[in-house]
Coordinates of C-alpha atoms and ligand atoms in Angstrom, one line a residue:
M1112 CA 17.7 -25.7 1.0
S1113 CA 20.6 -23.8 -0.3
F1114 CA 20.3 -20.3 -1.9
S1115 CA 22.6 -18.6 -4.3
P1116 CA 22.2 -14.9 -4.9
K1117 CA 22.0 -13.9 -8.6
G1118 CA 22.5 -10.1 -8.7
N1119 CA 20.4 -7.3 -10.1
L1120 CA 17.9 -8.2 -12.8
I1121 CA 18.0 -5.7 -15.6
A1122 CA 15.6 -6.4 -18.5
G1123 CA 15.9 -10.2 -18.2
Q1124 CA 19.7 -10.3 -17.5
W1125 CA 21.2 -10.9 -14.1
C1126 CA 24.0 -8.3 -13.6
D1127 CA 26.5 -7.6 -10.8
G1128 CA 26.8 -4.1 -9.4
P1129 CA 30.2 -2.5 -8.4
R1130 CA 29.8 -3.4 -4.7
T1131 CA 28.2 -6.0 -2.5
F1132 CA 26.3 -5.9 0.8
T1133 CA 25.6 -8.6 3.4
S1134 CA 22.1 -9.5 4.2
S1135 CA 20.9 -9.4 7.8
P1136 CA 18.3 -12.2 7.9
A1137 CA 16.0 -12.4 11.0
L1138 CA 17.0 -16.2 11.2
G1139 CA 19.6 -18.3 9.5
S1140 CA 22.7 -17.5 7.4
S1141 CA 23.4 -14.2 5.7
Y1142 CA 24.5 -13.9 2.0
E1143 CA 26.5 -11.5 0.0
F1144 CA 24.3 -9.7 -2.5
S1145 CA 25.3 -7.5 -5.4
A1146 CA 24.3 -3.9 -4.5
G1147 CA 22.5 -1.6 -7.0
S1148 CA 24.2 1.3 -8.6
A1149 CA 23.3 4.5 -10.5
E1150 CA 24.4 2.9 -13.7
L1151 CA 22.1 -0.1 -13.2
V1152 CA 19.2 2.3 -12.4
D1153 CA 19.8 4.1 -15.6
R1154 CA 20.0 0.8 -17.6
A1155 CA 16.7 -0.4 -16.0
A1156 CA 14.9 2.9 -16.7
Q1157 CA 16.1 3.0 -20.3
A1158 CA 15.0 -0.6 -20.8
A1159 CA 11.6 0.2 -19.2
E1160 CA 11.2 3.1 -21.6
Q1161 CA 12.0 0.9 -24.6
A1162 CA 9.5 -1.7 -23.4
F1163 CA 6.8 1.0 -22.7
Q1164 CA 5.5 1.5 -26.2
P1165 CA 5.1 -2.2 -27.2
Y1166 CA 3.8 -3.1 -23.8
A1167 CA 1.3 -0.3 -23.5
H1168 CA 0.0 -1.1 -26.9
C1169 CA -0.2 -4.9 -26.5
S1170 CA -3.7 -6.3 -26.0
R1171 CA -5.4 -6.5 -22.6
Q1172 CA -5.6 -10.2 -23.2
Q1173 CA -1.8 -10.4 -23.6
R1174 CA -1.2 -8.4 -20.4
A1175 CA -3.7 -10.6 -18.5
T1176 CA -2.0 -13.8 -19.7
F1177 CA 1.4 -12.3 -18.6
L1178 CA 0.0 -11.5 -15.1
E1179 CA -1.3 -15.1 -14.8
A1180 CA 2.0 -16.5 -16.0
I1181 CA 3.8 -14.5 -13.2
A1182 CA 1.5 -16.1 -10.6
E1183 CA 2.3 -19.5 -12.1
E1184 CA 6.0 -18.9 -12.1
I1185 CA 5.9 -17.6 -8.5
D1186 CA 4.1 -20.8 -7.5
M1187 CA 6.7 -22.9 -9.3
R1188 CA 9.3 -21.3 -7.0
G1189 CA 7.0 -21.5 -4.0
T1190 CA 9.1 -23.8 -1.8
E1191 CA 12.3 -21.8 -2.3
I1192 CA 10.5 -18.5 -1.8
T1193 CA 9.0 -19.7 1.5
A1194 CA 12.4 -21.1 2.7
I1195 CA 14.4 -17.9 2.1
G1196 CA 11.5 -15.7 2.9
S1197 CA 11.1 -17.1 6.4
Q1198 CA 14.8 -16.9 7.1
E1199 CA 15.0 -13.3 5.9
S1200 CA 11.8 -12.0 7.6
G1201 CA 11.4 -14.3 10.5
L1202 CA 7.8 -14.8 9.4
P1203 CA 6.3 -18.3 9.9
T1204 CA 5.9 -20.6 6.9
A1205 CA 2.1 -20.5 7.1
R1206 CA 2.1 -16.7 6.9
L1207 CA 4.4 -16.7 3.9
E1208 CA 2.4 -19.3 2.1
G1209 CA -0.7 -17.4 2.8
E1210 CA 1.0 -14.2 1.6
R1211 CA 2.1 -16.0 -1.6
A1212 CA -1.5 -17.0 -2.2
R1213 CA -2.6 -13.4 -1.7
T1214 CA 0.1 -12.2 -4.1
N1215 CA -0.9 -14.6 -6.8
G1216 CA -4.6 -13.8 -6.1
Q1217 CA -3.9 -10.1 -6.7
L1218 CA -2.1 -10.9 -10.0
R1219 CA -5.0 -13.0 -11.1
L1220 CA -7.6 -10.5 -10.0
F1221 CA -5.9 -7.8 -12.1
A1222 CA -5.8 -10.2 -15.0
S1223 CA -9.6 -10.7 -14.9
Y1224 CA -10.2 -7.0 -14.2
I1225 CA -8.4 -5.8 -17.2
R1226 CA -10.0 -8.4 -19.4
K1227 CA -13.4 -6.8 -18.5
G1228 CA -12.1 -3.4 -19.6
D1229 CA -14.4 -1.2 -17.4
Y1230 CA -11.3 0.5 -15.9
L1231 CA -10.7 2.2 -19.2
D1232 CA -13.6 4.5 -18.4
R1233 CA -14.2 5.0 -22.1
R1234 CA -16.4 8.1 -23.0
H1235 CA -17.6 9.3 -26.3
D1236 CA -19.2 12.6 -27.1
E1237 CA -20.4 12.2 -30.7
A1238 CA -19.8 15.0 -33.1
L1239 CA -22.7 17.6 -33.4
P1240 CA -21.8 19.3 -36.7
E1241 CA -25.1 21.2 -36.8
R1242 CA -24.9 22.5 -33.2
K1243 CA -25.3 26.3 -32.9
P1244 CA -23.5 28.6 -32.2
L1245 CA -20.6 26.2 -32.6
P1246 CA -20.4 22.6 -33.9
R1247 CA -19.2 20.0 -31.5
P1248 CA -16.3 17.8 -32.6
D1249 CA -16.2 14.0 -32.0
L1250 CA -14.5 13.4 -28.5
R1251 CA -13.3 10.1 -27.2
L1252 CA -11.7 9.6 -23.9
I1253 CA -9.8 6.6 -22.6
Q1254 CA -7.4 5.9 -19.7
R1255 CA -3.8 5.2 -21.0
P1256 CA -0.8 3.9 -19.1
I1257 CA 1.6 6.6 -18.0
G1258 CA 5.1 5.1 -18.5
P1259 CA 7.8 3.4 -16.4
I1260 CA 7.0 3.1 -12.7
A1261 CA 9.4 2.8 -9.7
V1262 CA 8.2 0.5 -6.9
F1263 CA 9.7 0.3 -3.4
G1264 CA 9.2 -3.1 -1.8
A1265 CA 7.8 -3.0 1.7
S1266 CA 9.6 -4.7 4.6
N1267 CA 6.5 -6.0 6.3
F1268 CA 5.0 -7.9 3.4
P1269 CA 7.9 -9.5 1.5
L1270 CA 5.6 -10.9 -1.1
A1271 CA 2.2 -9.1 -1.2
F1272 CA 3.6 -5.5 -1.0
S1273 CA 7.0 -6.1 -2.5
V1274 CA 8.6 -7.2 -5.8
G1275 CA 5.6 -8.9 -7.3
G1276 CA 3.0 -7.3 -5.0
G1277 CA 0.1 -5.0 -5.4
D1278 CA 2.0 -2.0 -6.8
T1279 CA 3.8 -4.1 -9.4
A1280 CA 0.7 -6.0 -10.3
S1281 CA -1.4 -2.9 -10.8
A1282 CA 1.2 -1.1 -12.8
L1283 CA 1.8 -4.0 -15.1
A1284 CA -2.0 -4.4 -15.5
A1285 CA -2.3 -0.8 -16.5
G1286 CA 0.4 -1.3 -19.2
C1287 CA 3.3 0.3 -17.4
P1288 CA 6.8 -1.3 -17.1
V1289 CA 8.2 -1.5 -13.5
V1290 CA 11.6 -1.0 -11.9
V1291 CA 11.6 -2.3 -8.4
K1292 CA 14.0 -1.1 -5.7
G1293 CA 14.1 -4.2 -3.5
H1294 CA 14.0 -3.9 0.3
D1295 CA 17.3 -4.9 2.0
A1296 CA 15.3 -6.9 4.6
H1297 CA 14.5 -9.6 2.0
P1298 CA 16.9 -9.5 -1.0
G1299 CA 16.8 -13.2 -1.6
T1300 CA 13.0 -13.4 -1.6
G1301 CA 13.1 -10.4 -4.0
E1302 CA 15.5 -12.1 -6.4
L1303 CA 13.3 -15.3 -6.6
V1304 CA 10.2 -13.3 -7.3
A1305 CA 12.0 -11.1 -9.9
D1306 CA 13.2 -14.3 -11.6
A1307 CA 9.6 -15.5 -11.8
I1308 CA 8.5 -12.2 -13.4
A1309 CA 11.3 -12.3 -15.9
A1310 CA 10.5 -16.0 -16.8
A1311 CA 6.9 -15.1 -17.3
A1312 CA 7.8 -12.2 -19.6
K1313 CA 10.0 -14.5 -21.7
R1314 CA 7.3 -17.2 -21.8
C1315 CA 4.7 -14.6 -23.0
G1316 CA 6.9 -12.9 -25.5
I1317 CA 6.8 -9.6 -23.6
H1318 CA 9.7 -7.1 -24.0
P1319 CA 12.2 -7.9 -21.2
G1320 CA 12.5 -4.3 -20.2
V1321 CA 9.0 -4.5 -18.8
F1322 CA 10.5 -5.5 -15.4
S1323 CA 13.8 -4.8 -13.6
Y1324 CA 14.8 -5.5 -10.0
I1325 CA 17.6 -3.5 -8.4
H1326 CA 19.0 -4.1 -4.9
G1327 CA 19.6 -1.3 -2.5
G1328 CA 22.7 -1.5 -0.4
S1329 CA 22.8 2.2 -0.1
R1330 CA 20.2 5.1 0.1
D1331 CA 21.2 6.7 -3.1
I1332 CA 19.8 3.8 -5.2
G1333 CA 16.3 4.8 -4.3
T1334 CA 16.9 8.5 -4.7
T1335 CA 18.5 8.0 -8.1
L1336 CA 15.6 5.9 -9.2
V1337 CA 12.9 8.4 -8.2
R1338 CA 14.9 11.3 -9.8
H1339 CA 15.4 9.4 -13.1
P1340 CA 13.7 11.4 -15.8
L1341 CA 12.2 8.3 -17.5
I1342 CA 10.3 7.3 -14.3
K1343 CA 6.8 8.6 -14.4
A1344 CA 5.4 7.6 -10.9
V1345 CA 6.4 5.9 -7.7
G1346 CA 4.6 3.3 -5.6
F1347 CA 5.9 3.0 -2.0
T1348 CA 4.9 1.4 1.3
G1349 CA 7.0 2.2 4.4
S1350 CA 7.8 4.8 7.0
L1351 CA 6.5 8.3 7.2
S1352 CA 10.0 9.8 7.2
G1353 CA 11.3 7.7 4.2
G1354 CA 8.1 8.2 2.3
R1355 CA 8.1 11.9 2.9
A1356 CA 11.7 12.3 1.8
L1357 CA 11.0 10.5 -1.4
F1358 CA 7.7 12.4 -2.0
D1359 CA 9.6 15.7 -1.6
L1360 CA 12.2 14.4 -4.2
C1361 CA 9.4 13.6 -6.6
A1362 CA 7.9 17.1 -6.2
A1363 CA 11.3 18.7 -6.6
R1364 CA 12.2 17.1 -9.9
P1365 CA 12.3 19.3 -13.0
E1366 CA 9.3 17.2 -14.1
P1367 CA 7.4 16.5 -10.8
I1368 CA 5.8 13.0 -10.7
P1369 CA 3.1 11.5 -8.5
F1370 CA 4.4 9.6 -5.5
F1371 CA 1.8 7.1 -4.2
G1372 CA 3.1 6.5 -0.7
E1373 CA 1.3 4.4 1.9
L1374 CA 2.9 5.7 5.1
G1375 CA 1.9 5.6 8.8
A1376 CA -1.4 5.2 10.6
V1377 CA -2.7 4.2 14.0
N1378 CA -6.1 3.1 12.8
P1379 CA -8.1 4.1 15.9
M1380 CA -11.1 2.2 17.1
F1381 CA -14.1 4.0 18.8
L1382 CA -15.7 1.8 21.3
L1383 CA -19.2 3.2 21.9
P1384 CA -20.8 2.9 25.4
E1385 CA -23.5 0.3 24.8
A1386 CA -21.1 -2.0 22.9
T1387 CA -18.5 -1.7 25.7
K1388 CA -21.1 -2.2 28.4
N1389 CA -22.5 -5.3 26.7
R1390 CA -19.3 -6.9 25.4
G1391 CA -16.3 -5.1 26.7
D1392 CA -14.5 -8.4 27.3
E1393 CA -15.0 -9.6 23.7
L1394 CA -13.8 -6.2 22.4
G1395 CA -10.7 -6.3 24.6
R1396 CA -9.8 -9.8 23.5
G1397 CA -10.4 -8.9 19.8
W1398 CA -8.3 -5.8 20.1
A1399 CA -5.4 -7.8 21.6
A1400 CA -5.6 -10.4 18.8
S1401 CA -5.7 -7.7 16.1
L1402 CA -2.9 -5.7 17.8
T1403 CA -0.5 -8.6 18.0
M1404 CA -1.1 -10.1 14.5
G1405 CA 2.1 -10.2 12.6
V1406 CA 3.9 -8.9 15.7
G1407 CA 2.0 -5.7 15.2
Q1408 CA 3.8 -5.0 12.0
F1409 CA 0.7 -4.3 9.9
C1410 CA -0.1 -0.9 8.5
T1411 CA -3.7 -1.4 9.6
N1412 CA -2.7 -2.2 13.2
P1413 CA -5.3 -0.7 15.6
G1414 CA -2.8 1.1 17.9
I1415 CA -5.4 3.3 19.6
A1416 CA -8.8 2.5 21.1
V1417 CA -11.1 5.3 22.4
A1418 CA -13.7 4.5 25.0
L1419 CA -15.7 6.4 27.6
Q1420 CA -14.0 6.5 31.0
D1421 CA -16.9 4.8 32.7
H1422 CA -16.9 1.8 30.3
A1423 CA -13.2 1.3 29.7
T1424 CA -12.3 -1.1 32.5
S1425 CA -13.7 -4.3 31.1
V1426 CA -11.9 -3.6 27.7
A1427 CA -8.6 -2.9 29.5
D1428 CA -8.9 -6.0 31.7
A1429 CA -9.7 -8.3 28.9
A1430 CA -7.0 -6.9 26.6
R1431 CA -4.4 -7.1 29.4
Q1432 CA -5.2 -10.7 30.1
A1433 CA -5.0 -11.6 26.4
L1434 CA -1.8 -9.7 25.8
S1435 CA -0.2 -11.3 28.9
G1436 CA -0.4 -14.6 27.1
V1437 CA 1.5 -13.4 24.0
A1438 CA 5.2 -14.2 24.1
Q1439 CA 7.8 -12.0 22.5
Q1440 CA 8.4 -12.6 18.9
I1441 CA 11.1 -11.7 16.3
M1442 CA 10.5 -8.5 14.3
L1443 CA 11.3 -8.1 10.6
T1444 CA 14.5 -6.2 11.1
H1445 CA 16.9 -5.1 13.8
G1446 CA 16.1 -1.5 12.9
I1447 CA 12.4 -2.0 13.2
A1448 CA 12.8 -3.6 16.6
Q1449 CA 15.1 -0.8 17.8
A1450 CA 12.5 1.8 16.6
Y1451 CA 9.8 -0.2 18.4
H1452 CA 11.7 -0.3 21.7
A1453 CA 12.5 3.4 21.5
R1454 CA 8.9 4.4 20.8
V1455 CA 7.6 2.3 23.7
D1456 CA 10.0 4.0 26.0
Q1457 CA 8.9 7.4 24.7
I1458 CA 5.2 6.5 25.4
K1459 CA 6.0 5.3 28.9
T1460 CA 7.5 8.6 29.9
T1461 CA 4.7 10.8 28.3
K1462 CA 2.8 12.8 30.9
G1463 CA -0.5 11.2 31.9
V1464 CA 0.3 7.7 30.4
H1465 CA -0.2 4.8 32.7
E1466 CA 0.9 1.2 32.1
V1467 CA -1.9 -1.4 32.0
M1468 CA 0.5 -4.1 31.0
S1469 CA 4.2 -3.8 30.1
S1470 CA 6.6 -6.4 29.0
N1471 CA 10.3 -6.5 28.2
S1472 CA 11.7 -7.6 25.0
E1473 CA 15.3 -7.6 23.8
A1474 CA 17.4 -7.6 20.6
Q1475 CA 15.2 -8.1 17.5
N1476 CA 12.1 -9.3 19.6
A1477 CA 8.9 -7.5 20.5
A1478 CA 6.5 -8.2 23.3
P1479 CA 3.1 -6.5 23.7
N1480 CA 2.4 -3.4 25.9
L1481 CA -0.9 -1.7 26.8
F1482 CA -1.2 1.8 28.1
V1483 CA -4.1 4.0 29.2
V1484 CA -4.3 7.8 29.0
S1485 CA -7.2 10.2 29.6
G1486 CA -8.7 12.0 26.7
T1487 CA -7.4 15.3 28.0
D1488 CA -3.8 14.1 28.2
F1489 CA -4.1 12.4 24.8
L1490 CA -5.3 15.7 23.2
A1491 CA -2.5 17.5 24.9
N1492 CA 0.2 15.2 23.5
P1493 CA 0.0 14.9 19.7
A1494 CA 3.0 12.5 19.7
L1495 CA 0.7 9.8 21.2
S1496 CA -1.2 9.7 17.9
E1497 CA 1.9 8.7 16.0
E1498 CA 2.3 5.1 14.6
V1499 CA 3.9 2.5 16.9
F1500 CA 5.1 -0.2 14.5
G1501 CA 4.7 -3.2 16.8
P1502 CA 2.2 -4.8 19.3
T1503 CA 1.5 -1.8 21.6
G1504 CA -1.9 -0.3 22.2
I1505 CA -3.0 2.9 23.9
L1506 CA -6.5 3.0 25.4
V1507 CA -7.8 6.6 25.5
T1508 CA -10.5 7.2 28.0
A1509 CA -12.8 10.1 27.1
S1510 CA -14.7 11.8 29.9
N1511 CA -17.9 12.2 27.8
P1512 CA -19.2 11.8 24.2
D1513 CA -18.2 15.3 23.3
E1514 CA -14.6 14.6 24.2
M1515 CA -14.8 11.5 22.1
L1516 CA -15.8 13.6 19.1
E1517 CA -13.1 16.1 19.9
I1518 CA -10.5 13.2 19.8
A1519 CA -11.9 12.1 16.4
R1520 CA -11.6 15.7 15.1
N1521 CA -8.0 15.9 16.2
L1522 CA -6.9 12.7 14.4
E1523 CA -4.6 12.8 11.4
G1524 CA -5.4 10.9 8.2
Q1525 CA -5.8 7.2 8.8
L1526 CA -6.0 4.1 6.6
A1527 CA -8.8 2.7 8.7
I1528 CA -11.1 3.8 11.5
T1529 CA -13.4 1.4 13.3
L1530 CA -16.6 1.9 15.2
H1531 CA -17.8 -0.8 17.7
L1532 CA -21.4 -0.1 18.4
D1533 CA -24.7 -1.6 19.5
N1534 CA -28.2 -0.4 18.5
A1535 CA -28.4 2.1 21.4
D1536 CA -25.1 3.7 20.2
T1537 CA -26.6 4.8 16.9
E1538 CA -27.1 8.4 17.9
L1539 CA -23.5 8.9 19.0
A1540 CA -22.3 7.0 15.9
R1541 CA -24.3 9.3 13.7
R1542 CA -22.4 12.3 15.2
L1543 CA -19.1 10.6 14.7
M1544 CA -19.6 9.3 11.1
P1545 CA -19.2 12.7 9.3
I1546 CA -15.9 13.3 11.2
L1547 CA -14.5 9.7 10.6
E1548 CA -15.4 9.8 6.9
R1549 CA -13.1 12.8 6.5
K1550 CA -10.2 11.1 8.3
A1551 CA -9.9 7.6 6.8
G1552 CA -9.9 5.7 3.6
R1553 CA -11.9 2.8 5.2
V1554 CA -14.5 3.1 8.0
L1555 CA -15.4 -0.2 9.6
A1556 CA -18.2 -1.2 12.0
N1557 CA -17.9 -4.1 14.5
N1558 CA -14.8 -5.6 13.0
F1559 CA -11.0 -5.2 13.2
P1560 CA -9.0 -3.4 10.6
T1561 CA -6.2 -5.9 10.2
G1562 CA -7.0 -8.2 7.2
V1563 CA -7.4 -6.1 4.1
E1564 CA -9.7 -7.7 1.4
V1565 CA -8.2 -7.5 -2.1
S1566 CA -11.3 -6.6 -4.1
D1567 CA -13.1 -4.0 -6.2
A1568 CA -14.5 -2.0 -3.3
M1569 CA -11.4 -1.9 -1.0
V1570 CA -9.6 1.4 -0.2
H1571 CA -6.2 1.1 1.3
G1572 CA -5.2 4.7 1.5
G1573 CA -6.4 7.8 3.2
P1574 CA -5.6 11.5 3.9
Y1575 CA -2.0 12.3 4.8
P1576 CA -0.1 10.9 6.5
A1577 CA -1.9 7.6 5.9
S1578 CA -1.0 8.1 2.2
T1579 CA 0.4 10.9 0.1
N1580 CA -2.5 10.8 -2.3
F1581 CA -6.0 10.5 -0.8
G1582 CA -7.6 9.8 -4.2
A1583 CA -5.8 6.5 -4.5
T1584 CA -5.7 3.0 -3.0
S1585 CA -2.8 0.6 -3.0
V1586 CA -5.0 -2.5 -2.5
G1587 CA -7.8 -3.7 -4.7
T1588 CA -8.6 -3.2 -8.4
M1589 CA -8.9 0.6 -8.1
A1590 CA -5.1 0.6 -7.5
I1591 CA -4.7 0.5 -11.3
R1592 CA -5.9 4.1 -11.6
R1593 CA -2.7 5.4 -10.1
F1594 CA -0.8 4.4 -13.2
L1595 CA -3.3 5.7 -15.8
R1596 CA -4.1 9.1 -17.2
P1597 CA -7.1 10.2 -19.3
V1598 CA -6.4 11.1 -22.9
C1599 CA -9.0 12.7 -25.1
F1600 CA -8.9 12.1 -28.8
Q1601 CA -10.7 14.9 -30.7
G1602 CA -11.7 14.2 -34.2
V1603 CA -9.0 11.6 -34.6
P1604 CA -9.7 9.1 -37.3
E1605 CA -10.7 5.6 -36.1
A1606 CA -7.6 4.0 -37.7
L1607 CA -5.4 6.1 -35.5
L1608 CA -7.1 5.4 -32.2
P1609 CA -5.9 3.0 -29.6
D1610 CA -7.4 -0.5 -30.2
D1611 CA -9.6 -0.2 -27.1
L1612 CA -11.3 3.0 -28.4
R1613 CA -12.2 1.7 -31.8
G1614 CA -15.7 0.7 -32.6
S1615 CA -18.6 1.5 -30.3
V1616 CA -17.9 2.6 -26.7
H1617 CA -20.1 3.8 -23.9
H1618 CA -21.9 6.9 -24.7
C1619 CA -22.1 9.3 -21.9
C1620 CA -22.1 13.0 -21.2
I1621 CA -23.5 13.5 -24.8
G1622 CA -24.6 17.0 -25.3
K1623 CA -23.8 18.0 -21.7
H1624 CA -20.7 20.0 -22.4
R1625 CA -20.5 23.0 -24.6
M1626 CA -17.3 24.2 -26.0
M1627 CA -16.8 27.9 -25.6
P1628 CA -14.7 29.7 -28.1
G1629 CA -11.1 29.2 -27.3
G1630 CA -12.1 26.5 -24.8
Ligands
NAP2709 P1 11.5 2.6 5.4 O1 12.6 2.9 6.2 O2 10.6 3.7 5.0 O3 12.1 2.0 4.0 C1 11.3 1.6 3.0 C2 12.1 1.7 1.7 O4 12.3 3.1 1.4 C3 13.5 1.1 1.7 O5 13.7 0.6 0.4 C4 14.4 2.3 2.0 O6 15.7 2.1 1.5 C5 13.7 3.4 1.3 N1 14.0 4.7 1.9 C6 13.6 5.0 3.1 N2 14.0 6.3 3.4 C7 14.6 6.7 2.3 C8 15.3 8.0 1.9 N3 15.3 9.0 2.8 N4 15.8 8.0 0.7 C9 15.8 7.0 -0.1 N5 15.2 5.8 0.1 C10 14.6 5.7 1.3 O7 10.6 1.5 6.0 P2 11.0 0.1 6.6 O8 12.4 -0.2 6.4 O9 10.1 -0.9 5.9 O10 10.6 0.1 8.1 C11 11.0 1.2 9.0 C12 9.7 1.8 9.6 O11 8.8 2.1 8.6 C13 9.0 0.9 10.6 O12 9.6 0.9 11.8 C14 7.6 1.4 10.5 O13 7.5 2.5 11.4 C15 7.5 1.9 9.1 N6 6.7 1.0 8.2 C16 5.4 1.3 8.0 C17 4.7 0.5 7.1 C18 3.3 0.8 6.8 O14 2.7 -0.1 6.2 N7 2.8 2.0 7.0 C19 5.3 -0.6 6.5 C20 6.6 -0.9 6.8 C21 7.3 -0.1 7.7 P3 16.9 1.7 2.4 O15 16.7 0.2 2.7 O16 18.1 2.1 1.6 O17 16.8 2.5 3.7

């Protein structure tokens, strides 16, 4: 199937930038894409600002219909998206089709979520004119959209965490226009999804400025976007270094804005003694499968497993055997493969690290590796706790339960932490739980962290460096909160209130708060 690049999409129009860049697909031919520019960023941000008021004030029903139309338009381009997507990312067809279903599932989930309206968290403190010593005014609170949002597409999920992915879906659901800075690893996939979103906006009569898509081609496109005064928040998935640089830029703006970055994690698993004794083989095989899923390029990849020394052998043996059967596979980009190879070399030469299983991989490929290190050496080398983006695991052998707890206490923030336990492990698990809860956005028992459910109760975030905002999630319906802010309307006549606040709303907190003079 042939593919023709279209350019940058600014408010429904395809535009050329002043330069071009050549794509570097994992497989197949490269194409010449129009690069972004500061002028295009400004046009996109201005158009988003123009779209903001009509879009923020349209009905939830209209926004939900728009989200569903995006899903339909993406499906209408499904064959082309899979074709160019698998060339650009090297991901297999089945994975991309599954990811498209997930992307459209997210869009539809947000549509049904906003129709229900619970996310508005409407509150009403009725006026108490007779209250002594001071009367209470009528107070109504509602969550309102915050303005144009910049989204950085992620390399590792060209659909579900990219142009029409979770950040875009949740921002559009909230009532915020979106400007996407595409990832250079999948510019063609990005263009097709952008085209689908523009077609849906047109079909639904939504202001075209609600969505723009700008290619990269150089670093300053992203920095210009986050610095643009009309941008009010940023959604990002990617590296710790890139995320941190953009986070710092957001904080240094004359008007600082929130940066919702989902950065690195090693997602440790604690394998408790009874569980390893009873089913060490099964745990080792399960770990190997989770570790190699998607060539290890998942943010929830369980890069570290911690077991007690006396019980670690069966896990290591089973994992080694399973990993030995995994062939090298192509990674998403040449840069990601290079970073993987360098990181593996660094681990190999770290004091106290021993190879359980090591394999060679060249060029853009990655093969699995498994290392073992004692708890003492692990604690002495903080670099071993850093993310390896690829199929490499480190088994940490703790000399006793107290050392296991010490390892848990020394962890940085994680997206997910897993406990594997049997009944007789409950006592040790009870000691671990309060520590783990402080370290991760999601704590799992007897499961593997790869595979993130898109639902109401999911949290895909966590303390830094897992994310830059531990109060937020980038997956699941709660992701919408990132792009909303509470506004209180005090004594404002009904006719002037946002539609969603008119009429009866939930009554809560009535009488609980007292206004102090000057408060
Ligand atoms: P990345 O290098 O962080 O890039 C992500 C996006 O941010 C790209 O659009 C990139 O633009 C932009 N960017 C990065 N640094 C920037 C800076 N200093 N200023 C302005 N823009 C910047 O991530 P990646 O390319 O997806 O993968 C590289 C590494 O990130 C991987 O090896 C892996 O370690 C990590 N990663 C982690 C996750 C996760 O889920 N935690 C996901 C993907 C990748 P340019 O294209 O212009 O550089």
